[in-house]
Coordinates of C-alpha atoms and ligand atoms in Angstrom, one line a residue:
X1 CA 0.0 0.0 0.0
X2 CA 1.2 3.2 -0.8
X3 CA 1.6 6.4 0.8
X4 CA -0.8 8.8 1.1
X5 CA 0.7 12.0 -0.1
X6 CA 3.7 13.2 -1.4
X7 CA 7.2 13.7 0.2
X8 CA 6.9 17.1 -0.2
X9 CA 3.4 17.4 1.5
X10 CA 4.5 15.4 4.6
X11 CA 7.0 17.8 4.9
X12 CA 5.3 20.5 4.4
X13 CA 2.4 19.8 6.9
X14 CA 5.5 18.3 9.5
X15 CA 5.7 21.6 10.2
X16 CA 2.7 22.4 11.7
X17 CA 2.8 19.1 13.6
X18 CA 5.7 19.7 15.7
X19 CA 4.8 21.0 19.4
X20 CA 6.4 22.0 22.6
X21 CA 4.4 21.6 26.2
X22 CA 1.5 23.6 26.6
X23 CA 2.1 25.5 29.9
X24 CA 1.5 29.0 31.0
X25 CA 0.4 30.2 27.8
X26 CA 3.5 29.5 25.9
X27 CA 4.6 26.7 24.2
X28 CA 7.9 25.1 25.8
X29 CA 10.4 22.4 25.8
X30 CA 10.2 19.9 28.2
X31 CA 12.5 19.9 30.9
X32 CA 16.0 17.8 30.0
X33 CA 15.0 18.9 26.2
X34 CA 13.1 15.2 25.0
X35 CA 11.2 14.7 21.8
X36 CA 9.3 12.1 20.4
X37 CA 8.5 11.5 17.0
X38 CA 4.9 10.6 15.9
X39 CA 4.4 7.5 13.6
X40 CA 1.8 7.3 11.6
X41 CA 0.0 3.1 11.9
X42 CA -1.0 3.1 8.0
X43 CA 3.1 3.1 7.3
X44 CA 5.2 3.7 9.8
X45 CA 6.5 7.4 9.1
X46 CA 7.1 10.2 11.0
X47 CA 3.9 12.3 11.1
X48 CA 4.7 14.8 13.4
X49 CA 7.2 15.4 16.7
X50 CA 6.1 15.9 20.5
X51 CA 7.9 17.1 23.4
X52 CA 8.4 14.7 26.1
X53 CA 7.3 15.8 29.4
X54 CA 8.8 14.7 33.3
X55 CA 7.7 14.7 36.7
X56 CA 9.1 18.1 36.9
X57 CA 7.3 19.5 34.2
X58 CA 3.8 18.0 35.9
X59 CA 5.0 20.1 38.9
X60 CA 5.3 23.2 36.9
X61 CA 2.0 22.4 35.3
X62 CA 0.4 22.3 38.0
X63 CA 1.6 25.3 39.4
X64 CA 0.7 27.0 36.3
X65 CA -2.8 25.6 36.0
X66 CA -3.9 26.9 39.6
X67 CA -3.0 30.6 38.2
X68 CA -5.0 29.8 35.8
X69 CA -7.9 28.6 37.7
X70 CA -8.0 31.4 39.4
X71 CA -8.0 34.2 36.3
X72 CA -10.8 31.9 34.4
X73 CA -13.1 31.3 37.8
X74 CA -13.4 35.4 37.9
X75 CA -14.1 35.7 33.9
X76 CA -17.7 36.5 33.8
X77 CA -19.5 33.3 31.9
X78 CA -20.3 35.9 29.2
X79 CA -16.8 36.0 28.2
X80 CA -16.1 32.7 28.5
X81 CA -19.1 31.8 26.1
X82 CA -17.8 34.3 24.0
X83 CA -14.6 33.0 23.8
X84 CA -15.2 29.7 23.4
X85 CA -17.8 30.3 20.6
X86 CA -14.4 32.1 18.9
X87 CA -13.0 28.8 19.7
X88 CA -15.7 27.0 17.4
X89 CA -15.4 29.1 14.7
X90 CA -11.6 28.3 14.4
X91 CA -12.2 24.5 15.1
X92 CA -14.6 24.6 12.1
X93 CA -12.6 26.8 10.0
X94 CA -9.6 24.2 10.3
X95 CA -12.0 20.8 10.7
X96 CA -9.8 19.7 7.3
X97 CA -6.4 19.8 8.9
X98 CA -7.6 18.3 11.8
X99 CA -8.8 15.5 9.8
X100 CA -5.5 15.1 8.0
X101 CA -4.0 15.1 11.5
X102 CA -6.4 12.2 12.7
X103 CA -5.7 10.4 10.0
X104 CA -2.5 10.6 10.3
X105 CA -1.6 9.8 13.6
X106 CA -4.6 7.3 14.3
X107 CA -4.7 5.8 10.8
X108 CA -8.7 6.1 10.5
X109 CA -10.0 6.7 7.0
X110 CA -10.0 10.4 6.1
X111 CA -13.8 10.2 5.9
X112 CA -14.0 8.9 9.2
X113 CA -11.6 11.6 10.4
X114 CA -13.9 14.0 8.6
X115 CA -17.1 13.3 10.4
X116 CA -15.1 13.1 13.9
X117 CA -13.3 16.7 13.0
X118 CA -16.2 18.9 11.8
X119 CA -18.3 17.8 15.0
X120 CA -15.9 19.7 17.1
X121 CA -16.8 23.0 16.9
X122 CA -20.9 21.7 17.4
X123 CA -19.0 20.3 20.6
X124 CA -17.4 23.3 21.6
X125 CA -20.9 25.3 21.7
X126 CA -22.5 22.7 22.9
X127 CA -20.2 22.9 26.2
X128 CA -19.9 26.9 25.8
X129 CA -23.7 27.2 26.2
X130 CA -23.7 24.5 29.4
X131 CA -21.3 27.0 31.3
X132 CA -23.9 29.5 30.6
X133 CA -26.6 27.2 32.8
X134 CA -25.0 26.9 36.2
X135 CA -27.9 27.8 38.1
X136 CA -28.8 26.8 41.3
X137 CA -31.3 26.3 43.9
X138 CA -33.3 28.7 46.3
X139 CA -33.7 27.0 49.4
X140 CA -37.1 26.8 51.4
X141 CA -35.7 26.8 54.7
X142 CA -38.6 27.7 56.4
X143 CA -40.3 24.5 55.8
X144 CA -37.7 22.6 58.1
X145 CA -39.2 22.2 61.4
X146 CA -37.3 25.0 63.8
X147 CA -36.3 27.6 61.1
X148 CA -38.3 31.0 60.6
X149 CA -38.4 33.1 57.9
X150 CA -35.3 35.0 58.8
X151 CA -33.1 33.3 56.9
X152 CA -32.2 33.0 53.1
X153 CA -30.5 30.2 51.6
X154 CA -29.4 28.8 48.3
X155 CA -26.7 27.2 46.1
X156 CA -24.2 28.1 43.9
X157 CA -22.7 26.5 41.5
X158 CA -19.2 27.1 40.8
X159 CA -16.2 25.2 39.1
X160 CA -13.7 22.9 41.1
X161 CA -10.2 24.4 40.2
X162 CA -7.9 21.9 38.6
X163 CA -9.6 19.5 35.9
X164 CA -7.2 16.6 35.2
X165 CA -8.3 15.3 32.0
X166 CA -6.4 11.9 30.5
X167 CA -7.6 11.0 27.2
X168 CA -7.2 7.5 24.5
X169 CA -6.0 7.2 21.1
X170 CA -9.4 6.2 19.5
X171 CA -10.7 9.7 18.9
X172 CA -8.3 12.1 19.4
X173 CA -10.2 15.3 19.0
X174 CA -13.8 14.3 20.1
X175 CA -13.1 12.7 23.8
X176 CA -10.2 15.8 24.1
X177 CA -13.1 18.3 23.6
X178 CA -15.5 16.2 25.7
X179 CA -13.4 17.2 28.9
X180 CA -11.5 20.3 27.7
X181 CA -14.9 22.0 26.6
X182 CA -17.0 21.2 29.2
X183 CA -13.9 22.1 31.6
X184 CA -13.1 25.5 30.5
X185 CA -17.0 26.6 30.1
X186 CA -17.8 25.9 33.6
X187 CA -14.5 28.1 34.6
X188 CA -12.0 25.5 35.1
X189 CA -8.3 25.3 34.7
X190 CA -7.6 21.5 32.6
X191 CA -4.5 20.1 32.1
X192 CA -4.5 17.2 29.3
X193 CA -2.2 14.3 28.9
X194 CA -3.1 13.0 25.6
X195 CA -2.7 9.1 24.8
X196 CA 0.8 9.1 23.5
X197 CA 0.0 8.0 20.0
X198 CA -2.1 10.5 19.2
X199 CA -1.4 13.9 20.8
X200 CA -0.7 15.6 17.5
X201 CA -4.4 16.4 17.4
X202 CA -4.8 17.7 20.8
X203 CA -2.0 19.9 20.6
X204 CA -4.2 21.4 17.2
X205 CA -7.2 21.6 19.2
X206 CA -5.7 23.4 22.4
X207 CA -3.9 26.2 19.8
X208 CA -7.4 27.1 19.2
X209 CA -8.8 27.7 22.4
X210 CA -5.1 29.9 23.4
X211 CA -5.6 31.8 20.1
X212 CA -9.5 32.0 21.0
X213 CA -8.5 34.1 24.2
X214 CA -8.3 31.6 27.0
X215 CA -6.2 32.8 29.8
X216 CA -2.6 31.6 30.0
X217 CA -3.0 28.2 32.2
X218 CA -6.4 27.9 31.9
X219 CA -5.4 25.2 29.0
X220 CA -1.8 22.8 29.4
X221 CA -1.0 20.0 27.7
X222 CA 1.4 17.8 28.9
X223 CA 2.9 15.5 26.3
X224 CA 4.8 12.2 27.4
X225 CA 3.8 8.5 28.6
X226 CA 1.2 8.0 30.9
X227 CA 2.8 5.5 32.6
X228 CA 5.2 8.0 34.0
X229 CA 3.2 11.2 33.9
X230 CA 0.0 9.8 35.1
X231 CA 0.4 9.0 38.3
X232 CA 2.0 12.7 39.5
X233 CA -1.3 14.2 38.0
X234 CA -3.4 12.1 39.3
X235 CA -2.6 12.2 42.8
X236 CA -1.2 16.2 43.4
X237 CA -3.8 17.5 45.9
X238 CA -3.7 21.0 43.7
X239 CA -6.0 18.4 41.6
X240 CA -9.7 19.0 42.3
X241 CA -11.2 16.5 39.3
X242 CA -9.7 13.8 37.3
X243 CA -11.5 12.9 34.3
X244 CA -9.8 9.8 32.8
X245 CA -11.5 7.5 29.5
X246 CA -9.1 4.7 28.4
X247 CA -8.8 1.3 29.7
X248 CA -9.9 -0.4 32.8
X249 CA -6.5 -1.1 33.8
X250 CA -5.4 2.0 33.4
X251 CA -8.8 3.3 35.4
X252 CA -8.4 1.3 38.2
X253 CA -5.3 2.4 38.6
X254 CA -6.3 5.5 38.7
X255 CA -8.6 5.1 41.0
X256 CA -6.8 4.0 43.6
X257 CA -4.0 6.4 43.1
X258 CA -6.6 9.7 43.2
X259 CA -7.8 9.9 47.2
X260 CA -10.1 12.5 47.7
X261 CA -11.1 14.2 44.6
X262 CA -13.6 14.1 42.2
X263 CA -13.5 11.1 39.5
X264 CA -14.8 9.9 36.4
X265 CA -14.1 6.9 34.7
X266 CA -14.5 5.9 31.0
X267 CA -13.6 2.8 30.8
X268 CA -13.8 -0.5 28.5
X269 CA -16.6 -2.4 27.2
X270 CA -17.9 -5.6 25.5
X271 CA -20.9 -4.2 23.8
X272 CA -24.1 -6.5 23.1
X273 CA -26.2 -6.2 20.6
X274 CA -29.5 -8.1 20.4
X275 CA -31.3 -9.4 17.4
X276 CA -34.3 -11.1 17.7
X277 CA -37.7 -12.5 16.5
X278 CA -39.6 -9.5 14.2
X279 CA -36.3 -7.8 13.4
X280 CA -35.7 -5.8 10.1
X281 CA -33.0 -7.9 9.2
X282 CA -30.9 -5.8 6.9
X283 CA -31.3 -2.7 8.5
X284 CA -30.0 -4.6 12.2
X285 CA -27.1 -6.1 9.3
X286 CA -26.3 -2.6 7.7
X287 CA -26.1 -1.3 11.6
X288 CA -23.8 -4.1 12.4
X289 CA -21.2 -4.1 9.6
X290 CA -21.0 -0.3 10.1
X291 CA -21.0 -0.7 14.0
X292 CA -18.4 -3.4 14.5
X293 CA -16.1 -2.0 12.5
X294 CA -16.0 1.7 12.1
X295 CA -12.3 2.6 13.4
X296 CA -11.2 -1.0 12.9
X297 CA -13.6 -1.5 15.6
X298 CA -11.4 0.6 18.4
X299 CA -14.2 2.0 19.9
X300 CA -15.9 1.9 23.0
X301 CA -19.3 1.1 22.0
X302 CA -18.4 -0.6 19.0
X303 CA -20.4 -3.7 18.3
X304 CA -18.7 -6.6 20.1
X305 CA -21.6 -9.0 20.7
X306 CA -24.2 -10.0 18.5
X307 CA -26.8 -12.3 20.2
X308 CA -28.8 -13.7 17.6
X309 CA -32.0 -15.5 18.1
X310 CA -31.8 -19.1 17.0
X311 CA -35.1 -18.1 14.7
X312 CA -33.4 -15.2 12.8
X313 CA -29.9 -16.0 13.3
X314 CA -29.0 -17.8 10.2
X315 CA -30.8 -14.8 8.1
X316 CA -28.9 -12.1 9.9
X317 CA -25.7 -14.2 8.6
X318 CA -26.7 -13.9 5.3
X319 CA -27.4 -10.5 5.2
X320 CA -24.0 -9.3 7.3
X321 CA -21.7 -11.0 5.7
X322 CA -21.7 -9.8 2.0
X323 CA -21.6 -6.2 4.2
X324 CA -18.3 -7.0 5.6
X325 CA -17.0 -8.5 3.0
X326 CA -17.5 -5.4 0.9
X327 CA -15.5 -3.2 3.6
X328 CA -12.7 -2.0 1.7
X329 CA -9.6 -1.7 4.0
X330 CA -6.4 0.2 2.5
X331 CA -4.6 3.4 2.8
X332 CA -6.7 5.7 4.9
X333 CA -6.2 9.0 2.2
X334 CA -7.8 6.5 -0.4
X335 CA -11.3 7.3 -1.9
X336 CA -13.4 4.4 -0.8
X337 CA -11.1 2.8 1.9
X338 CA -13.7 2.2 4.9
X339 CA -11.1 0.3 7.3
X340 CA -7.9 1.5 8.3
X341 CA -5.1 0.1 10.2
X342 CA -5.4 -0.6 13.8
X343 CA -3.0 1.9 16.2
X344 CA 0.1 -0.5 16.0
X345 CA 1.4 -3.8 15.1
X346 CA 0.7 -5.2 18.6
X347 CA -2.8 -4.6 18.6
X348 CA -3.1 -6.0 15.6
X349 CA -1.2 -9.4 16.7
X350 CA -3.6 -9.1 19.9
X351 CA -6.8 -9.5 17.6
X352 CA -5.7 -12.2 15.7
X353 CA -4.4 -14.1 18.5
X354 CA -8.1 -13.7 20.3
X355 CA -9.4 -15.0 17.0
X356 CA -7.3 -17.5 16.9
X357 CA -8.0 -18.5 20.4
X358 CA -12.1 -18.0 20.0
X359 CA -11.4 -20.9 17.5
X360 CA -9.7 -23.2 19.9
X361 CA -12.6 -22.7 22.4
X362 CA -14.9 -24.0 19.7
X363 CA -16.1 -20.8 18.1
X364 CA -16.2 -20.7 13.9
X365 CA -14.1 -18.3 12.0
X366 CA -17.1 -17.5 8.9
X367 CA -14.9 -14.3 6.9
X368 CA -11.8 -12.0 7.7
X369 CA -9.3 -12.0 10.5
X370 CA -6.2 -12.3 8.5
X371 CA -3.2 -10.0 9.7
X372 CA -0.9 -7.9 7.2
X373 CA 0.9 -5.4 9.3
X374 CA -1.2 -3.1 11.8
X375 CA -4.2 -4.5 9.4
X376 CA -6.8 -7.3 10.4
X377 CA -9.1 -7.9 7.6
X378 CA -12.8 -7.6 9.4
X379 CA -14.2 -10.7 11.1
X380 CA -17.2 -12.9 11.7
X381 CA -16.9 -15.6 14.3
X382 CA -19.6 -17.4 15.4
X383 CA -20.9 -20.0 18.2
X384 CA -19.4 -18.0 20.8
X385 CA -20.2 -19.0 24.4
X386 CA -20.7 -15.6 26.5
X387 CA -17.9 -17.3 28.9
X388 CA -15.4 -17.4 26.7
X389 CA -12.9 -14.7 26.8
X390 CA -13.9 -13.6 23.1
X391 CA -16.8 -12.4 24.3
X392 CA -15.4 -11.7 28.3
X393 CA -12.6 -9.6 27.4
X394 CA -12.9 -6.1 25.0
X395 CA -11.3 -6.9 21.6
X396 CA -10.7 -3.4 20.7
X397 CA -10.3 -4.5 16.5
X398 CA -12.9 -5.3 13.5
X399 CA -14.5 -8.7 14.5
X400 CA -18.2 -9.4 16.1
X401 CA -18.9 -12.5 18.2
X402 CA -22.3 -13.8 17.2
X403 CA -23.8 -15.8 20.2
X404 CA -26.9 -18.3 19.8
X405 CA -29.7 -17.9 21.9
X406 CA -33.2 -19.5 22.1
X407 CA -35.2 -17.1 24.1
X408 CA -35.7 -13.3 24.9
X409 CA -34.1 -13.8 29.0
X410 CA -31.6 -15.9 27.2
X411 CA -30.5 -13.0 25.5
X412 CA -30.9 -10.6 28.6
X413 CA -28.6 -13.2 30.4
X414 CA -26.1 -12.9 27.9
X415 CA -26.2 -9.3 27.8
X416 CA -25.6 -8.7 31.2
X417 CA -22.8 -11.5 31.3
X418 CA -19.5 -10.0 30.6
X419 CA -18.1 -7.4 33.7
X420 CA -18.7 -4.2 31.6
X421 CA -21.5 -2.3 31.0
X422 CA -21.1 0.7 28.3
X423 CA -24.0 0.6 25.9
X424 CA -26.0 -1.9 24.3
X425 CA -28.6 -2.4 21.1
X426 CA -31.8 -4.2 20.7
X427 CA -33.5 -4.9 17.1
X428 CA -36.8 -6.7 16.7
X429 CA -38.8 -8.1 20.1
X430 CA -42.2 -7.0 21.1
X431 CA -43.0 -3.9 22.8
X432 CA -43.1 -5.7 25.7
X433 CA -39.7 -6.8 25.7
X434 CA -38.5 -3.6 24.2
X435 CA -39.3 -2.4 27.6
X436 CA -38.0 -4.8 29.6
X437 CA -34.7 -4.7 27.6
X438 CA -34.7 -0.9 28.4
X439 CA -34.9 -1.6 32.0
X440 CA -33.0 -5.1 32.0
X441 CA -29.9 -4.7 30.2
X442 CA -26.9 -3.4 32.5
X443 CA -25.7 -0.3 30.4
X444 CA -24.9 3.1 30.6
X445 CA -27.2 3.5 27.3
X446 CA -29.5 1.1 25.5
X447 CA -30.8 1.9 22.0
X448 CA -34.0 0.4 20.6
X449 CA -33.7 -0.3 17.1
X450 CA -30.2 0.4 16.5
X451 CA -26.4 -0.8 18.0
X452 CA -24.6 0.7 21.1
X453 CA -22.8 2.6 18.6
X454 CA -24.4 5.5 18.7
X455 CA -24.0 8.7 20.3
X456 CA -24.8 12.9 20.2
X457 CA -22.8 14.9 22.2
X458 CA -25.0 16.4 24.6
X459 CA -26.6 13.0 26.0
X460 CA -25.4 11.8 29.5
X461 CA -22.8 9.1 27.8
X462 CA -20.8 6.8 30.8
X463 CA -21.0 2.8 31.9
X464 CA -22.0 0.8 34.6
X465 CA -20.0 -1.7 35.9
X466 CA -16.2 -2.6 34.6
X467 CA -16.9 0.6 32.5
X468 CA -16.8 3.1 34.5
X469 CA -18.4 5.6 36.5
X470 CA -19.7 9.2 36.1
X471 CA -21.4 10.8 32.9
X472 CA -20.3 12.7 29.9
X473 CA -22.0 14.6 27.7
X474 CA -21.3 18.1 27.9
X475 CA -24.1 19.0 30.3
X476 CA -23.0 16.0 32.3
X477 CA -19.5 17.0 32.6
X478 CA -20.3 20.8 33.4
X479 CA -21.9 19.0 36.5
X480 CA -19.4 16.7 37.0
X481 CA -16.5 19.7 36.7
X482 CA -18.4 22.1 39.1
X483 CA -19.5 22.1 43.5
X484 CA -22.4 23.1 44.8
X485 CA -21.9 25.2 47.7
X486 CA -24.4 25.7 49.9
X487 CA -25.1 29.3 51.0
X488 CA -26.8 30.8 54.1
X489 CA -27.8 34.0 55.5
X490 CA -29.1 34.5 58.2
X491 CA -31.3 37.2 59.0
Ligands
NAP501 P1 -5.1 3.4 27.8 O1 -3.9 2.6 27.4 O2 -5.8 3.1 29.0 O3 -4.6 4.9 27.7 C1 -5.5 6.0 27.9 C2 -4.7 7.2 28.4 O4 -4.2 6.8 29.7 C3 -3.5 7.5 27.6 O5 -3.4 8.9 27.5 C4 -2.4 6.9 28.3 O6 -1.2 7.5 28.1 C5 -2.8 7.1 29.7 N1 -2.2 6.3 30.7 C6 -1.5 5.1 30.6 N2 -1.0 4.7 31.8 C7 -1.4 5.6 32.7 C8 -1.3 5.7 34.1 N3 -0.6 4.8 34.8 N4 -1.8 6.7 34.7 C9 -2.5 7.6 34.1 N5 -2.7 7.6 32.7 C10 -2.2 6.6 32.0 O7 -6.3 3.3 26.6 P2 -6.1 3.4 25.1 O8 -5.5 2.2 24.6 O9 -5.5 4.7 24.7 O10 -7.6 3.5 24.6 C11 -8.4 2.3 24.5 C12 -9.3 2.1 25.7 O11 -10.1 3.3 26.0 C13 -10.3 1.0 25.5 O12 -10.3 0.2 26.7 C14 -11.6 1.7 25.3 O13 -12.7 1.0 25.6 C15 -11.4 2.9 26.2 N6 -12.3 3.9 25.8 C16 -13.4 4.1 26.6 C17 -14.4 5.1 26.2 C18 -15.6 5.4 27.0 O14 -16.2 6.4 26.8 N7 -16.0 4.5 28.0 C19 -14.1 5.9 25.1 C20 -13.0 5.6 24.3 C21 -12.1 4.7 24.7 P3 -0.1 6.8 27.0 O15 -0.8 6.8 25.7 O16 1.0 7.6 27.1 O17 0.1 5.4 27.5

């Protein structure tokens, strides 16, 4: 497979893809001077260069970051509105170069890249008009048993200080503006430690909010591996949030590393998605070979799980599989290519040995799942047992598990049987069990008549479960990022 642009043009946009640290307001190299070079998964070039960020610099950051707070807390949320709305404009104005930088650092197709690039500056308003909404309560004091009606008391709503936000590879502009939008509206200082293969697009995205107006420190980002950056920002007690999506591993981690400070976990997931008697079977197909494998099926909610009805099972079969067969994988600046590589070469060699082990444990291997590089071509396998670790474990690549089951609380059982909980789908089924499903299924969200892979940014959007705790969703997150304090006077 060939490159996807010219020598010269790779040079040409290297330029614009080589940052220092975010800190302050002023871009700077990281203390002891380290750089990293950004690879791109389709081919292995240099993309772009980051600096590489120490303990010391999270120290500095940090210190930075609390100035911050405590210039954007006192800017009126007319102004911050306002300059987050500038914000927008700019996101939209450059959603093209931002696509380019997905694609090349993350490997999507550019069409994918496209879609996730131009929704940022609808995200960016989104979470500029939500720090326009923190309203609170009047209290009516007088109706507790003791109190007269000489006191007045009500809540305010104001933001916590220091937002730690940690952020994955998967989509690097869309869960960066999920915390740094909603963080900066409600008047908080964030500090972002992009996933280490992807940062190139963060570092685009905070350039727009400094050249948008936000106070210096009101914005860092801190560049470098998590592993040895993460646990210095998670646990500094100048840290008043931590808003981490990634792994479970990674979360639980965190979690025990954070103490007393306010958390949110997105984590992993194993998504189900149930097809049963009465379902339109090629629109619950079409849904499937677009949900299972859209970003080589590195998403959170992609479609894991497919628990098919014995009745409708082998029909579903026939109609998915000429879908994924027709997915067209190749060089993600290709017209037409609708599967890209995965992030690296390991992940790749990760999903074809889970394939490979699925078949050992008695599953059937029906299309795909052939490795050439970072590539794995996109996979059926069926008779998977909901025990097995095909189903168990998140696969994180482009293959669905199709699991047989002969009634509806067979396939409410299997749902629910993996540890996570993110999101799940539901196609055909009576009303009747379209409501129980909604009720019965352990998920942060459960769609009726289409997969888990679904989502607009201003719904509450978090797991149960292995997956996490705490909402996004930019209203969610501006109450999430924010206290209530509780106010008094007494007359
Ligand atoms: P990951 O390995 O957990 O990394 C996520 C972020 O955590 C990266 O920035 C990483 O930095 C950082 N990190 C690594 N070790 C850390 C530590 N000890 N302390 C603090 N931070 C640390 O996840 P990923 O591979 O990038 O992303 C895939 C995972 O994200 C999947 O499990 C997926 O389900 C999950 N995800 C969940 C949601 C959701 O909404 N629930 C959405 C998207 C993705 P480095 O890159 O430098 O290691």
């Amino acid at each position: 497979m060939s490159a996807p642009s010219s020598g010269d043009q790779v040079r040409a946009t290297q330029n614009d893809r080589s940052h220092g640290l975010l800190m302050d307001g002023e871009w700077r190299e990281a203390q002891g001077g380290a750089r990293a070079e950004i690879r791109s998964p389709f081919d292995g070039r240099a993309v772009g260069e980051v600096a590489v960020a120490t303990a010391a610099d999270v120290d500095a950051a940090l210190g930075g970051a609390e100035r911050g707070a405590a210039v954007w807390r006192r800017t009126p949320a007319h102004e911050r509105f306002a300059i987050l709305n500038r914000a927008a404009e700019l996101a939209d104005a450059r959603a093209e170069h931002l696509a380019e930088t997905i694609s090349l650092e993350n490997g999507k197709p550019l069409a994918e890249a496209l879609g996730e690039a131009r929704r940022s500056g609808a995200l960016i308003r989104l979470a500029a008009h939500e720090g326009t909404q923190l309203y609170g309560d009047s209290l009516p004091l007088d109706a507790n048993p003791g109190t007269g009606q000489d006191k007045v008391g009500f809540t305010l709503r104001q933001p916590v200080g220091v937002v730690v936000a940690i952020t994955p590879f998967n989509y690097p502009a869309l869960l960066v503006l999920h915390k740094v939008g909603p963080a900066l509206a409600a008047g908080n200082a964030v500090v972002l430690k992009p996933a280490s293969a992807t940062p190139l697009t963060a570092l685009a995205l905070a350039s727009v909010f400094v050249e948008a107006g936000v106070p210096a420190g009101a914005i860092t980002v801190l560049t470098g591996p998590g592993g040895t950056l993460g646990d210095a920002l998670v646990a500094d007690h100048r840290v008043r949030k931590v808003s981490f999506t990634g792994s479970t591993s990674v979360g639980r981690r965190i979690a025990s590393l954070a103490g007393v400070k306010k958390l949110s976990l997105e984590l992993g997931a194993s998504s189900p998605t149930l097809v049963l008697p009465g379902a339109d079977i090629e629109r619950a197909a079409a849904a499937i070979a677009a949900g299972g494998y859209v970003n080589a099926g590195q998403v959170c909610i992609s479609v894991q799980r497919v628990i098919a009805h014995r009745d409708v099972e082998a029909d579903l079969l026939d109609a998915l599989r000429p879908k994924v067969e027709a997915i067209r994988m190749g060089d993600p600046f290709a017209d037409g290519t609708t599967l890209g590589p995965l992030i690296a070469v390991r992940e790749a060699e990760r999903v074809v040995g889970s394939i490979a082990r699925a078949v050992d444990d008695g599953a059937t291997l029906v299309t795909g799942g052939a490795r050439d590089g970072a590539f794995v071509s996109p996979a059926i396998v069926t008779g998977v047992d909901t025990r097995q670790p095909f189903a168990q474990e998140e696969l994180f690549g482009p293959a669905i598990a199709v699991t047989t089951v002969d009634s509806f609380d067979a396939a409410i059982e299997a749902a629910n049987g993996t540890p996570y909980g993110l999101a799940a789908g539901v196609f055909g089924g009576s009303l009747s069990e379209g409501v129980r499903a909604m009720r019965e299924i352990d998920a942060g969200s459960v769609h009726l008549g289409w997969t888990p892979l679904w989502r607009a940014d201003l719904m509450p959007y978090g797991g149960f479960k292995a997956s996490g705790y705490g909402k996004e969703g930019v209203r969610s997150t501006v109450e999430e990022m924010t206290e209530i304090k509780t106010v008094i006077m007494h007359g």
